[in-house]
mmCIF file of C-alpha atoms and ligand atoms in Angstrom:
data_model
loop_
_atom_site.group_PDB
_atom_site.id
_atom_site.type_symbol
_atom_site.label_atom_id
_atom_site.label_comp_id
_atom_site.label_asym_id
_atom_site.label_seq_id
_atom_site.Cartn_x
_atom_site.Cartn_y
_atom_site.Cartn_z
ATOM 1 C CA MET A 1 41.447 125.823 144.043
ATOM 2 C CA ALA A 2 38.812 126.907 141.311
ATOM 3 C CA LEU A 3 36.203 124.469 140.192
ATOM 4 C CA LEU A 4 37.779 123.777 136.767
ATOM 5 C CA ASP A 5 41.271 123.408 138.121
ATOM 6 C CA ARG A 6 39.726 120.730 140.666
ATOM 7 C CA ALA A 7 38.018 118.969 137.863
ATOM 8 C CA ILE A 8 41.285 118.758 135.845
ATOM 9 C CA VAL A 9 43.235 117.378 138.940
ATOM 10 C CA ARG A 10 40.564 114.827 139.378
ATOM 11 C CA ALA A 11 40.946 113.873 135.793
ATOM 12 C CA LEU A 12 44.753 113.303 135.963
ATOM 13 C CA PRO A 13 44.493 109.561 135.846
ATOM 14 C CA ALA A 14 42.981 110.008 132.256
ATOM 15 C CA VAL A 15 45.903 112.219 131.041
ATOM 16 C CA PRO A 16 48.568 110.399 128.774
ATOM 17 C CA ARG A 17 51.285 108.775 130.808
ATOM 18 C CA ARG A 18 54.020 110.493 128.595
ATOM 19 C CA LEU A 19 52.509 113.975 129.743
ATOM 20 C CA VAL A 20 52.196 112.723 133.581
ATOM 21 C CA ARG A 21 56.081 111.431 133.277
ATOM 22 C CA ALA A 22 57.310 114.849 131.703
ATOM 23 C CA LEU A 23 55.265 117.034 134.354
ATOM 24 C CA ALA A 24 56.509 114.755 137.302
ATOM 25 C CA SER A 25 60.109 114.521 136.207
ATOM 26 C CA PRO A 26 61.242 117.152 138.829
ATOM 27 C CA TYR A 27 59.856 115.013 141.793
ATOM 28 C CA ILE A 28 61.824 111.866 140.716
ATOM 29 C CA ALA A 29 65.547 111.417 140.654
ATOM 30 C CA GLY A 30 65.247 109.003 137.593
ATOM 31 C CA PRO A 31 64.791 105.367 136.900
ATOM 32 C CA SER A 32 68.173 103.863 138.280
ATOM 33 C CA LEU A 33 70.003 103.925 141.496
ATOM 34 C CA GLU A 34 72.860 105.747 139.833
ATOM 35 C CA ASP A 35 70.261 108.678 139.328
ATOM 36 C CA ALA A 36 69.484 108.579 143.055
ATOM 37 C CA VAL A 37 73.000 108.673 144.094
ATOM 38 C CA ASP A 38 73.635 111.682 141.747
ATOM 39 C CA VAL A 39 70.850 113.716 143.306
ATOM 40 C CA VAL A 40 71.781 112.927 146.955
ATOM 41 C CA ARG A 41 75.281 113.691 146.144
ATOM 42 C CA GLN A 42 74.285 117.249 144.992
ATOM 43 C CA LEU A 43 71.979 117.485 148.021
ATOM 44 C CA ASN A 44 74.715 116.656 150.440
ATOM 45 C CA ALA A 45 76.751 119.196 148.677
ATOM 46 C CA ARG A 46 74.081 121.687 149.777
ATOM 47 C CA GLY A 47 74.156 120.687 153.086
ATOM 48 C CA GLN A 48 71.006 118.510 152.822
ATOM 49 C CA ALA A 49 70.396 115.091 153.901
ATOM 50 C CA ALA A 50 68.164 112.642 152.027
ATOM 51 C CA THR A 51 65.958 109.522 152.479
ATOM 52 C CA ILE A 52 65.996 107.327 149.138
ATOM 53 C CA ASP A 53 62.560 105.656 148.213
ATOM 54 C CA VAL A 54 62.611 102.632 145.794
ATOM 55 C CA LEU A 55 59.548 103.366 143.844
ATOM 56 C CA GLY A 56 56.759 100.738 144.156
ATOM 57 C CA GLU A 57 53.602 100.059 145.971
ATOM 58 C CA GLU A 58 50.620 97.713 146.458
ATOM 59 C CA ILE A 59 52.885 94.871 145.368
ATOM 60 C CA THR A 60 50.695 91.701 144.642
ATOM 61 C CA ARG A 61 53.340 89.240 143.968
ATOM 62 C CA GLU A 62 56.038 87.820 146.248
ATOM 63 C CA ASP A 63 58.779 87.973 143.660
ATOM 64 C CA GLU A 64 58.227 91.701 143.132
ATOM 65 C CA ALA A 65 58.289 92.186 146.772
ATOM 66 C CA ARG A 66 61.572 90.376 147.096
ATOM 67 C CA ALA A 67 63.035 92.357 144.226
ATOM 68 C CA ILE A 68 62.128 95.646 146.000
ATOM 69 C CA CYS A 69 63.657 94.356 149.032
ATOM 70 C CA ARG A 70 66.843 93.448 147.027
ATOM 71 C CA ALA A 71 66.902 96.798 145.571
ATOM 72 C CA TYR A 72 66.850 98.355 149.130
ATOM 73 C CA HIS A 73 69.906 96.089 150.081
ATOM 74 C CA GLU A 74 71.720 97.609 146.995
ATOM 75 C CA VAL A 75 70.669 101.217 147.867
ATOM 76 C CA LEU A 76 72.121 100.545 151.500
ATOM 77 C CA ALA A 77 75.288 99.324 150.054
ATOM 78 C CA ARG A 78 75.727 101.936 147.778
ATOM 79 C CA ILE A 79 74.862 104.888 150.357
ATOM 80 C CA GLY A 80 77.537 103.261 152.392
ATOM 81 C CA ALA A 81 80.280 102.997 150.047
ATOM 82 C CA GLU A 82 79.916 106.353 148.888
ATOM 83 C CA ALA A 83 79.537 107.767 152.438
ATOM 84 C CA LEU A 84 76.473 109.635 151.611
ATOM 85 C CA ARG A 85 74.207 111.457 154.282
ATOM 86 C CA SER A 86 71.139 109.335 153.532
ATOM 87 C CA GLY A 87 68.654 106.811 155.120
ATOM 88 C CA ILE A 88 65.962 105.123 153.277
ATOM 89 C CA SER A 89 62.036 105.224 153.170
ATOM 90 C CA VAL A 90 60.032 101.980 152.721
ATOM 91 C CA LYS A 91 56.478 101.360 151.903
ATOM 92 C CA PRO A 92 54.984 98.191 153.597
ATOM 93 C CA THR A 93 52.970 97.470 150.535
ATOM 94 C CA ALA A 94 56.059 97.478 148.463
ATOM 95 C CA LEU A 95 57.421 94.742 150.862
ATOM 96 C CA GLY A 96 54.340 92.780 150.524
ATOM 97 C CA LEU A 97 51.999 93.812 153.240
ATOM 98 C CA GLU A 98 48.761 93.059 151.074
ATOM 99 C CA LEU A 99 50.200 89.586 150.646
ATOM 100 C CA ASP A 100 50.986 88.599 154.101
ATOM 101 C CA TYR A 101 51.899 90.395 157.239
ATOM 102 C CA ALA A 102 54.616 88.085 158.322
ATOM 103 C CA PHE A 103 56.130 87.929 154.927
ATOM 104 C CA CYS A 104 56.348 91.843 154.726
ATOM 105 C CA ARG A 105 57.563 91.929 158.429
ATOM 106 C CA GLU A 106 60.476 89.524 157.583
ATOM 107 C CA ASN A 107 61.448 91.705 154.416
ATOM 108 C CA LEU A 108 61.230 94.730 156.377
ATOM 109 C CA ARG A 109 63.315 93.212 159.232
ATOM 110 C CA SER A 110 66.116 92.301 156.715
ATOM 111 C CA VAL A 111 66.285 95.666 155.362
ATOM 112 C CA VAL A 112 66.317 97.046 158.833
ATOM 113 C CA GLU A 113 68.914 94.909 160.178
ATOM 114 C CA ASP A 114 71.281 95.677 156.998
ATOM 115 C CA ALA A 115 70.574 99.453 157.576
ATOM 116 C CA ALA A 116 71.645 99.025 161.313
ATOM 117 C CA ALA A 117 74.982 97.106 160.346
ATOM 118 C CA ARG A 118 75.712 100.248 158.289
ATOM 119 C CA GLY A 119 74.619 102.764 160.558
ATOM 120 C CA ARG A 120 71.551 104.092 158.678
ATOM 121 C CA PHE A 121 68.059 104.865 159.424
ATOM 122 C CA VAL A 122 64.849 103.363 157.927
ATOM 123 C CA ARG A 123 61.646 105.473 157.715
ATOM 124 C CA ILE A 124 58.425 103.485 157.281
ATOM 125 C CA ASP A 125 56.297 105.437 155.125
ATOM 126 C CA MET A 126 52.554 105.642 155.773
ATOM 127 C CA GLU A 127 50.259 104.719 153.230
ATOM 128 C CA ASP A 128 46.322 104.779 153.076
ATOM 129 C CA ALA A 129 44.295 104.278 156.305
ATOM 130 C CA SER A 130 43.625 100.224 155.510
ATOM 131 C CA THR A 131 47.228 100.036 156.420
ATOM 132 C CA THR A 132 47.522 102.324 159.341
ATOM 133 C CA ASP A 133 47.212 99.532 162.118
ATOM 134 C CA ASP A 134 49.630 97.072 160.263
ATOM 135 C CA THR A 135 52.167 99.762 159.660
ATOM 136 C CA LEU A 136 52.267 100.967 163.355
ATOM 137 C CA ARG A 137 52.483 97.433 164.486
ATOM 138 C CA LEU A 138 55.280 96.548 162.082
ATOM 139 C CA HIS A 139 56.961 99.672 163.588
ATOM 140 C CA ARG A 140 56.032 98.676 167.347
ATOM 141 C CA GLU A 141 57.381 95.130 166.759
ATOM 142 C CA LEU A 142 60.738 96.241 165.098
ATOM 143 C CA ARG A 143 61.283 98.557 168.000
ATOM 144 C CA ALA A 144 60.451 96.057 170.542
ATOM 145 C CA GLY A 145 63.017 93.768 169.005
ATOM 146 C CA GLY A 146 65.590 96.119 169.617
ATOM 147 C CA HIS A 147 65.845 98.051 166.468
ATOM 148 C CA ALA A 148 66.226 101.646 167.254
ATOM 149 C CA ASN A 149 67.066 102.627 163.555
ATOM 150 C CA VAL A 150 63.498 102.417 162.644
ATOM 151 C CA GLY A 151 60.815 105.032 162.808
ATOM 152 C CA VAL A 152 57.420 105.648 161.338
ATOM 153 C CA VAL A 153 55.146 108.395 159.810
ATOM 154 C CA LEU A 154 51.937 109.959 161.238
ATOM 155 C CA GLN A 155 49.237 111.687 159.007
ATOM 156 C CA ALA A 156 47.693 114.854 160.673
ATOM 157 C CA ARG A 157 44.601 114.393 158.439
ATOM 158 C CA LEU A 158 43.642 111.136 160.352
ATOM 159 C CA ARG A 159 41.609 111.786 163.424
ATOM 160 C CA ARG A 160 43.344 109.073 165.340
ATOM 161 C CA THR A 161 46.665 110.520 164.832
ATOM 162 C CA LEU A 162 47.021 112.448 168.065
ATOM 163 C CA ALA A 163 46.340 109.315 170.094
ATOM 164 C CA ASP A 164 48.969 107.276 167.854
ATOM 165 C CA ALA A 165 51.547 109.876 168.611
ATOM 166 C CA ALA A 166 51.910 108.709 172.316
ATOM 167 C CA GLY A 167 55.115 107.056 173.179
ATOM 168 C CA LEU A 168 56.693 107.273 169.771
ATOM 169 C CA ALA A 169 60.311 108.216 169.622
ATOM 170 C CA ASN A 170 61.142 108.992 166.153
ATOM 171 C CA VAL A 171 58.427 110.240 163.735
ATOM 172 C CA ARG A 172 57.938 112.082 160.380
ATOM 173 C CA LEU A 173 54.836 114.103 160.800
ATOM 174 C CA CYS A 174 52.921 115.115 157.521
ATOM 175 C CA LYS A 175 49.520 116.163 156.443
ATOM 176 C CA GLY A 176 48.849 112.723 154.630
ATOM 177 C CA ILE A 177 48.409 112.406 150.926
ATOM 178 C CA TYR A 178 45.432 109.837 150.723
ATOM 179 C CA LEU A 179 41.973 111.160 150.875
ATOM 180 C CA GLU A 180 40.205 109.421 153.453
ATOM 181 C CA PRO A 181 36.368 109.569 154.449
ATOM 182 C CA PRO A 182 35.100 112.176 156.915
ATOM 183 C CA SER A 183 34.356 109.185 159.527
ATOM 184 C CA ILE A 184 38.082 108.790 160.111
ATOM 185 C CA ALA A 185 39.680 112.054 158.577
ATOM 186 C CA TYR A 186 39.499 115.945 158.764
ATOM 187 C CA GLN A 187 38.315 117.296 155.455
ATOM 188 C CA ASP A 188 38.933 120.879 156.041
ATOM 189 C CA ALA A 189 42.468 122.362 155.289
ATOM 190 C CA GLU A 190 42.376 124.401 158.567
ATOM 191 C CA GLU A 191 41.370 121.372 160.700
ATOM 192 C CA ILE A 192 44.252 119.355 159.272
ATOM 193 C CA ARG A 193 46.680 122.040 160.152
ATOM 194 C CA ASP A 194 45.344 122.169 163.622
ATOM 195 C CA SER A 195 45.931 118.619 163.996
ATOM 196 C CA PHE A 196 49.489 118.915 162.705
ATOM 197 C CA ARG A 197 50.138 121.631 165.128
ATOM 198 C CA ALA A 198 48.727 119.775 167.990
ATOM 199 C CA THR A 199 50.498 116.518 167.174
ATOM 200 C CA LEU A 200 53.979 118.331 166.715
ATOM 201 C CA ARG A 201 53.300 119.937 170.180
ATOM 202 C CA ALA A 202 52.509 116.400 171.906
ATOM 203 C CA LEU A 203 55.690 114.799 170.053
ATOM 204 C CA LEU A 204 58.026 117.468 171.213
ATOM 205 C CA ASP A 205 56.433 117.485 174.670
ATOM 206 C CA ASP A 206 57.102 113.781 174.704
ATOM 207 C CA GLY A 207 60.944 114.454 173.542
ATOM 208 C CA ALA A 208 60.347 112.754 170.238
ATOM 209 C CA TYR A 209 62.592 113.409 167.246
ATOM 210 C CA VAL A 210 60.223 114.871 164.601
ATOM 211 C CA GLY A 211 60.982 114.972 161.168
ATOM 212 C CA ILE A 212 58.678 118.180 160.165
ATOM 213 C CA ALA A 213 57.615 117.182 156.762
ATOM 214 C CA THR A 214 55.593 119.929 155.030
ATOM 215 C CA HIS A 215 55.982 122.692 152.427
ATOM 216 C CA ASP A 216 52.964 124.563 153.821
ATOM 217 C CA GLU A 217 54.608 127.861 155.088
ATOM 218 C CA THR A 218 52.122 128.477 157.966
ATOM 219 C CA LEU A 219 53.173 125.077 159.281
ATOM 220 C CA ILE A 220 56.816 125.765 158.916
ATOM 221 C CA GLU A 221 56.466 129.027 160.803
ATOM 222 C CA ASP A 222 54.402 127.519 163.433
ATOM 223 C CA ALA A 223 57.100 124.750 163.726
ATOM 224 C CA LEU A 224 59.782 127.469 163.901
ATOM 225 C CA ASP A 225 57.778 129.065 166.739
ATOM 226 C CA GLN A 226 57.680 125.808 168.650
ATOM 227 C CA ILE A 227 61.263 125.228 168.241
ATOM 228 C CA ARG A 228 62.219 128.585 169.429
ATOM 229 C CA GLU A 229 59.983 128.441 172.539
ATOM 230 C CA ARG A 230 61.454 125.263 173.354
ATOM 231 C CA ARG A 231 65.185 126.376 172.836
ATOM 232 C CA LEU A 232 65.694 123.057 170.658
ATOM 233 C CA SER A 233 69.121 122.615 169.129
ATOM 234 C CA PRO A 234 69.259 121.686 165.594
ATOM 235 C CA GLU A 235 70.070 118.031 166.458
ATOM 236 C CA GLN A 236 66.662 117.648 168.190
ATOM 237 C CA TYR A 237 64.507 117.905 165.194
ATOM 238 C CA GLU A 238 64.565 118.100 161.450
ATOM 239 C CA PHE A 239 62.687 119.603 158.525
ATOM 240 C CA GLN A 240 61.673 117.346 155.638
ATOM 241 C CA MET A 241 60.876 118.350 152.046
ATOM 242 C CA LEU A 242 59.948 116.239 148.859
ATOM 243 C CA LEU A 243 62.475 116.522 145.733
ATOM 244 C CA GLY A 244 61.373 119.149 143.529
ATOM 245 C CA VAL A 245 59.096 121.117 145.970
ATOM 246 C CA ARG A 246 59.970 124.552 147.434
ATOM 247 C CA SER A 247 63.630 123.847 147.173
ATOM 248 C CA ALA A 248 64.514 127.658 147.642
ATOM 249 C CA ARG A 249 62.684 127.508 150.921
ATOM 250 C CA GLY A 250 64.741 124.246 151.873
ATOM 251 C CA ASP A 251 68.021 126.160 151.021
ATOM 252 C CA GLU A 252 66.845 128.915 153.311
ATOM 253 C CA LEU A 253 66.065 126.668 156.166
ATOM 254 C CA VAL A 254 69.626 125.240 156.019
ATOM 255 C CA ARG A 255 71.288 128.599 155.815
ATOM 256 C CA ASP A 256 69.244 129.240 159.018
ATOM 257 C CA GLY A 257 71.022 126.528 160.714
ATOM 258 C CA HIS A 258 68.100 123.927 160.583
ATOM 259 C CA ARG A 259 68.609 120.245 159.455
ATOM 260 C CA LEU A 260 66.832 119.406 156.192
ATOM 261 C CA ARG A 261 66.218 115.964 154.796
ATOM 262 C CA ILE A 262 64.825 115.532 151.063
ATOM 263 C CA TYR A 263 62.724 112.595 149.926
ATOM 264 C CA VAL A 264 64.353 111.157 146.846
ATOM 265 C CA PRO A 265 62.457 108.590 145.137
ATOM 266 C CA PHE A 266 63.728 106.641 142.101
ATOM 267 C CA GLY A 267 62.939 103.601 139.866
ATOM 268 C CA THR A 268 60.681 102.381 137.152
ATOM 269 C CA HIS A 269 57.405 102.190 138.808
ATOM 270 C CA TRP A 270 56.867 106.045 138.850
ATOM 271 C CA TYR A 271 53.296 106.267 137.863
ATOM 272 C CA GLU A 272 51.311 106.305 141.275
ATOM 273 C CA TYR A 273 53.829 108.390 143.068
ATOM 274 C CA SER A 274 53.719 111.070 140.066
ATOM 275 C CA VAL A 275 50.063 111.125 139.986
ATOM 276 C CA ARG A 276 49.949 111.956 143.786
ATOM 277 C CA ARG A 277 52.763 114.753 143.540
ATOM 278 C CA LEU A 278 51.032 116.389 140.468
ATOM 279 C CA GLN A 279 47.639 116.402 142.206
ATOM 280 C CA GLU A 280 49.236 118.444 144.905
ATOM 281 C CA ASN A 281 50.846 120.938 142.780
ATOM 282 C CA PRO A 282 48.955 124.250 142.665
ATOM 283 C CA ALA A 283 50.238 124.978 139.122
ATOM 284 C CA ILE A 284 49.091 121.508 137.511
ATOM 285 C CA ALA A 285 45.760 122.448 136.159
ATOM 286 C CA GLY A 286 47.529 125.157 134.156
ATOM 287 C CA TYR A 287 50.096 122.928 132.798
ATOM 288 C CA VAL A 288 47.600 120.306 131.871
ATOM 289 C CA ALA A 289 45.341 122.697 130.140
ATOM 290 C CA ALA A 290 48.102 124.437 128.181
ATOM 291 C CA ASP A 291 49.048 120.846 126.981
ATOM 292 C CA VAL A 292 45.621 120.000 125.685
ATOM 293 C CA MET A 293 45.413 123.335 124.000
ATOM 294 C CA ARG A 294 48.868 122.733 122.397
ATOM 295 C CA ARG A 295 47.569 119.366 121.095
ATOM 296 C CA LEU A 296 44.022 120.701 119.871
ATOM 297 C CA VAL A 297 46.134 123.474 118.006
ATOM 298 C CA ARG A 298 48.639 121.046 116.347
ATOM 299 C CA ARG A 299 45.358 119.009 115.021
HETATM 300 P P1 LIG B 301 50.357 121.852 150.882
HETATM 301 O O1 LIG B 301 49.995 120.549 150.032
HETATM 302 O O2 LIG B 301 49.329 122.456 151.574
HETATM 303 O O3 LIG B 301 51.547 122.490 150.256
HETATM 304 C C1 LIG B 301 51.862 123.682 150.690
HETATM 305 C C2 LIG B 301 52.663 124.417 149.331
HETATM 306 O O4 LIG B 301 53.801 123.601 148.902
HETATM 307 C C3 LIG B 301 51.832 124.669 148.193
HETATM 308 O O5 LIG B 301 50.907 125.791 148.251
HETATM 309 C C4 LIG B 301 52.611 124.665 147.217
HETATM 310 O O6 LIG B 301 53.345 125.969 147.185
HETATM 311 C C5 LIG B 301 53.745 123.685 147.580
HETATM 312 N N1 LIG B 301 53.521 122.378 147.187
HETATM 313 C C6 LIG B 301 53.082 121.111 147.654
HETATM 314 N N2 LIG B 301 53.138 120.136 146.953
HETATM 315 C C7 LIG B 301 53.556 120.588 145.853
HETATM 316 C C8 LIG B 301 53.883 119.976 144.456
HETATM 317 N N3 LIG B 301 53.782 118.738 144.246
HETATM 318 N N4 LIG B 301 54.395 120.683 143.397
HETATM 319 C C9 LIG B 301 54.685 122.084 143.700
HETATM 320 N N5 LIG B 301 54.180 122.608 144.827
HETATM 321 C C10 LIG B 301 53.844 122.026 145.911
HETATM 322 N N6 LIG B 301 52.164 111.486 152.849
HETATM 323 C C11 LIG B 301 51.724 110.238 153.322
HETATM 324 O O7 LIG B 301 50.549 110.157 153.284
HETATM 325 N N7 LIG B 301 52.725 109.223 153.843
HETATM 326 C C12 LIG B 301 53.895 109.408 153.874
HETATM 327 O O8 LIG B 301 54.716 108.596 154.358
HETATM 328 C C13 LIG B 301 54.450 110.701 153.414
HETATM 329 N N8 LIG B 301 55.728 110.945 153.428
HETATM 330 C C14 LIG B 301 56.147 112.393 153.125
HETATM 331 C C15 LIG B 301 57.666 112.747 153.240
HETATM 332 C C16 LIG B 301 58.113 113.954 153.122
HETATM 333 C C17 LIG B 301 59.527 114.242 153.463
HETATM 334 C C18 LIG B 301 57.103 114.878 152.719
HETATM 335 C C19 LIG B 301 57.520 116.368 152.617
HETATM 336 C C20 LIG B 301 55.912 114.713 152.533
HETATM 337 C C21 LIG B 301 55.432 113.484 152.797
HETATM 338 N N9 LIG B 301 53.961 112.950 152.645
HETATM 339 C C22 LIG B 301 53.523 111.701 153.045
HETATM 340 C C23 LIG B 301 53.161 113.868 151.689
HETATM 341 C C24 LIG B 301 52.419 114.847 152.657
HETATM 342 O O9 LIG B 301 51.302 114.158 153.454
HETATM 343 C C25 LIG B 301 51.524 115.905 152.017
HETATM 344 O O10 LIG B 301 50.798 115.173 151.055
HETATM 345 C C26 LIG B 301 52.422 116.849 151.061
HETATM 346 O O11 LIG B 301 53.860 117.067 151.789
HETATM 347 C C27 LIG B 301 51.717 118.074 150.662
HETATM 348 O O12 LIG B 301 51.417 118.826 151.938
HETATM 349 P P2 LIG B 301 52.130 120.148 152.665
HETATM 350 O O13 LIG B 301 52.118 120.083 154.091
HETATM 351 O O14 LIG B 301 53.373 120.329 151.960
HETATM 352 O O15 LIG B 301 50.847 121.155 152.306
#
């Protein structure tokens, strides 16, 4: 990315919320559960599964965490009633991890039990590195408690990830969106890719079910090679993508017989997620610059 583009991307938090919202609209189903259900119905009709995320993170009040927990129960009831092909993705800090570990674990347990009763899967999203230990512990404790319908996320960016992969049965593998310091994270794009490839290899060697969550063509091709080498059948892995990103490539993967799951966020706490997505969009600097120019010209 050019120097000017990088500066614009870093300045995104200073961009008006109205513009952030407009630019980020393809990445978010909408403010209501109804919007998410509509999007999942359309994805299902195209042969794609979903995982629904109730937007919200770094919650600092118990009542807010409880409200998000209730929202997940509503999601589970609705996807059950509509027989949609979808699970849910949950951020520990949305369920109160920053307030109290045990409070968060209880909220998460209630969601996981509800999901199990309805035959649904719960993916625990991975947030910044200050939460990695607690998130892996939440996952470990739930699995040890007999909850097989729960899985975790590993971030190739973190140096610890290959070691964390050992013994996990169901993992979403991604690069990791949170920028972490060099002491704990790879900074170089090629090193992050190498870590992704090595972790995928280790997980597949171990017989884990992997959600291969990337839009990076090099990594998709590498994963396809690993799948072919091992003669895996389509039930033994899946590709995962974010709503609004490289959907044509997603359709192609499905046409070629692979499973694909799309991450579908909805809700009113759209801001933080939107900024993260925009910072990854290679075209974003151009959009933002064009908007600034339009406003200058109008003046
Ligand atoms: P990269 O960012 O290099 O993108 C590859 C190409 O994809 C780009 O060149 C571009 O063409 C396209 N692209 C990517 N992002 C785009 C965008 N926003 N708009 C337009 N085009 C775009 N992270 C995390 O830390 N914890 C988590 O729990 C999750 N969960 C998660 C679930 C799923 C289903 C996915 C796909 C991703 C995540 N992530 C995540 C995010 C992940 O860590 C990573 O930040 C993004 O997927 C971008 O990395 P890529 O591997 O796609 O490569």
